């Protein structure tokens, strides 16, 4: 959990994360984002519902520690904007998600367009950031 004062800084919230291909997830934020922070793979973690991370997941179901050492990497994925809105992005992986496994997209440190310095989580109670791979 991030300290309360950091959560009070205005920041975009991930509204939806959904699988669009066997190796791709579409993400939609509620507000335009800073492209540099939104497309930085090390600002994202993927949790699965298994005992250990595998394929596109970087953390297992019981692992609550989101660390630089268990974030996505440029060796496994890339993030590109879908359009010019600053709200829609694709994460494309160099491997497929496992059908039937549940994944949760956990972005942190993504700033609003024109802003810098947010150091918290970019999801909330209203985020639909979990999906079951097809």
PDB file of C-alpha atoms in Angstrom, residues 54-118:
ATOM      1  CA  UNK A  54       4.835 -17.861 -15.532  1.00  0.00           C
ATOM      2  CA  UNK A  55       4.451 -16.729 -19.156  1.00  0.00           C
ATOM      3  CA  UNK A  56       3.201 -13.089 -19.081  1.00  0.00           C
ATOM      4  CA  UNK A  57       2.888 -12.907 -15.268  1.00  0.00           C
ATOM      5  CA  UNK A  58       5.638 -11.344 -13.166  1.00  0.00           C
ATOM      6  CA  UNK A  59       4.135 -11.993  -9.711  1.00  0.00           C
ATOM      7  CA  UNK A  60       2.185 -14.941  -8.275  1.00  0.00           C
ATOM      8  CA  UNK A  61      -1.191 -14.740  -6.540  1.00  0.00           C
ATOM      9  CA  UNK A  62       0.192 -14.454  -2.999  1.00  0.00           C
ATOM     10  CA  UNK A  63       3.068 -12.096  -3.841  1.00  0.00           C
ATOM     11  CA  UNK A  64       2.052  -8.604  -2.731  1.00  0.00           C
ATOM     12  CA  UNK A  65       5.497  -7.021  -3.212  1.00  0.00           C
ATOM     13  CA  UNK A  66       5.744  -5.036  -6.449  1.00  0.00           C
ATOM     14  CA  UNK A  67       9.468  -4.463  -6.892  1.00  0.00           C
ATOM     15  CA  UNK A  68      11.692  -3.268  -9.741  1.00  0.00           C
ATOM     16  CA  UNK A  69      12.987  -6.844  -9.919  1.00  0.00           C
ATOM     17  CA  UNK A  70       9.547  -8.332 -10.668  1.00  0.00           C
ATOM     18  CA  UNK A  71       8.041  -5.776 -13.054  1.00  0.00           C
ATOM     19  CA  UNK A  72       7.613  -6.316 -16.778  1.00  0.00           C
ATOM     20  CA  UNK A  73      10.797  -5.943 -18.825  1.00  0.00           C
ATOM     21  CA  UNK A  74      11.558  -4.846 -22.371  1.00  0.00           C
ATOM     22  CA  UNK A  75      12.739  -8.414 -23.053  1.00  0.00           C
ATOM     23  CA  UNK A  76       9.236  -9.763 -22.491  1.00  0.00           C
ATOM     24  CA  UNK A  77       6.889  -6.979 -23.611  1.00  0.00           C
ATOM     25  CA  UNK A  78       6.349  -3.554 -25.132  1.00  0.00           C
ATOM     26  CA  UNK A  79       3.641  -0.939 -24.640  1.00  0.00           C
ATOM     27  CA  UNK A  80       2.310   1.206 -27.472  1.00  0.00           C
ATOM     28  CA  UNK A  81      -0.504   3.772 -27.639  1.00  0.00           C
ATOM     29  CA  UNK A  82      -3.589   2.613 -29.561  1.00  0.00           C
ATOM     30  CA  UNK A  83      -4.523   6.162 -30.605  1.00  0.00           C
ATOM     31  CA  UNK A  84      -3.706   9.792 -29.774  1.00  0.00           C
ATOM     32  CA  UNK A  85      -6.016   9.984 -26.729  1.00  0.00           C
ATOM     33  CA  UNK A  86      -3.273   9.124 -24.231  1.00  0.00           C
ATOM     34  CA  UNK A  87      -5.788   6.781 -22.603  1.00  0.00           C
ATOM     35  CA  UNK A  88      -5.581   3.549 -24.638  1.00  0.00           C
ATOM     36  CA  UNK A  89      -2.545   1.284 -24.851  1.00  0.00           C
ATOM     37  CA  UNK A  90      -1.612  -2.226 -25.931  1.00  0.00           C
ATOM     38  CA  UNK A  91       0.845  -4.363 -24.003  1.00  0.00           C
ATOM     39  CA  UNK A  92       2.240  -6.892 -26.477  1.00  0.00           C
ATOM     40  CA  UNK A  93       4.165  -9.857 -25.086  1.00  0.00           C
ATOM     41  CA  UNK A  94       6.708 -12.083 -26.813  1.00  0.00           C
ATOM     42  CA  UNK A  95       4.820 -15.108 -25.405  1.00  0.00           C
ATOM     43  CA  UNK A  96       1.171 -16.073 -25.041  1.00  0.00           C
ATOM     44  CA  UNK A  97      -0.968 -15.958 -21.926  1.00  0.00           C
ATOM     45  CA  UNK A  98      -2.076 -19.399 -20.725  1.00  0.00           C
ATOM     46  CA  UNK A  99      -5.770 -20.069 -21.440  1.00  0.00           C
ATOM     47  CA  UNK A 100      -7.817 -20.392 -18.251  1.00  0.00           C
ATOM     48  CA  UNK A 101      -5.307 -18.537 -16.079  1.00  0.00           C
ATOM     49  CA  UNK A 102      -6.487 -15.335 -14.415  1.00  0.00           C
ATOM     50  CA  UNK A 103      -4.268 -12.254 -14.779  1.00  0.00           C
ATOM     51  CA  UNK A 104      -4.396  -8.844 -13.074  1.00  0.00           C
ATOM     52  CA  UNK A 105      -2.681  -5.791 -14.594  1.00  0.00           C
ATOM     53  CA  UNK A 106      -1.043  -3.624 -11.896  1.00  0.00           C
ATOM     54  CA  UNK A 107       0.294  -0.274 -13.165  1.00  0.00           C
ATOM     55  CA  UNK A 108       2.173   2.131 -10.892  1.00  0.00           C
ATOM     56  CA  UNK A 109       3.900   5.493 -11.367  1.00  0.00           C
ATOM     57  CA  UNK A 110       1.884   6.472 -14.479  1.00  0.00           C
ATOM     58  CA  UNK A 111       1.460  10.252 -14.552  1.00  0.00           C
ATOM     59  CA  UNK A 112      -1.166  12.529 -16.020  1.00  0.00           C
ATOM     60  CA  UNK A 113      -0.328  14.177 -19.344  1.00  0.00           C
ATOM     61  CA  UNK A 114       2.028  17.084 -18.670  1.00  0.00           C
ATOM     62  CA  UNK A 115       2.830  15.941 -15.121  1.00  0.00           C
ATOM     63  CA  UNK A 116       5.684  14.051 -13.449  1.00  0.00           C
ATOM     64  CA  UNK A 117       6.437  12.537 -10.064  1.00  0.00           C
ATOM     65  CA  UNK A 118       3.431  10.338  -9.191  1.00  0.00           C
TER      66      UNK A 118
END
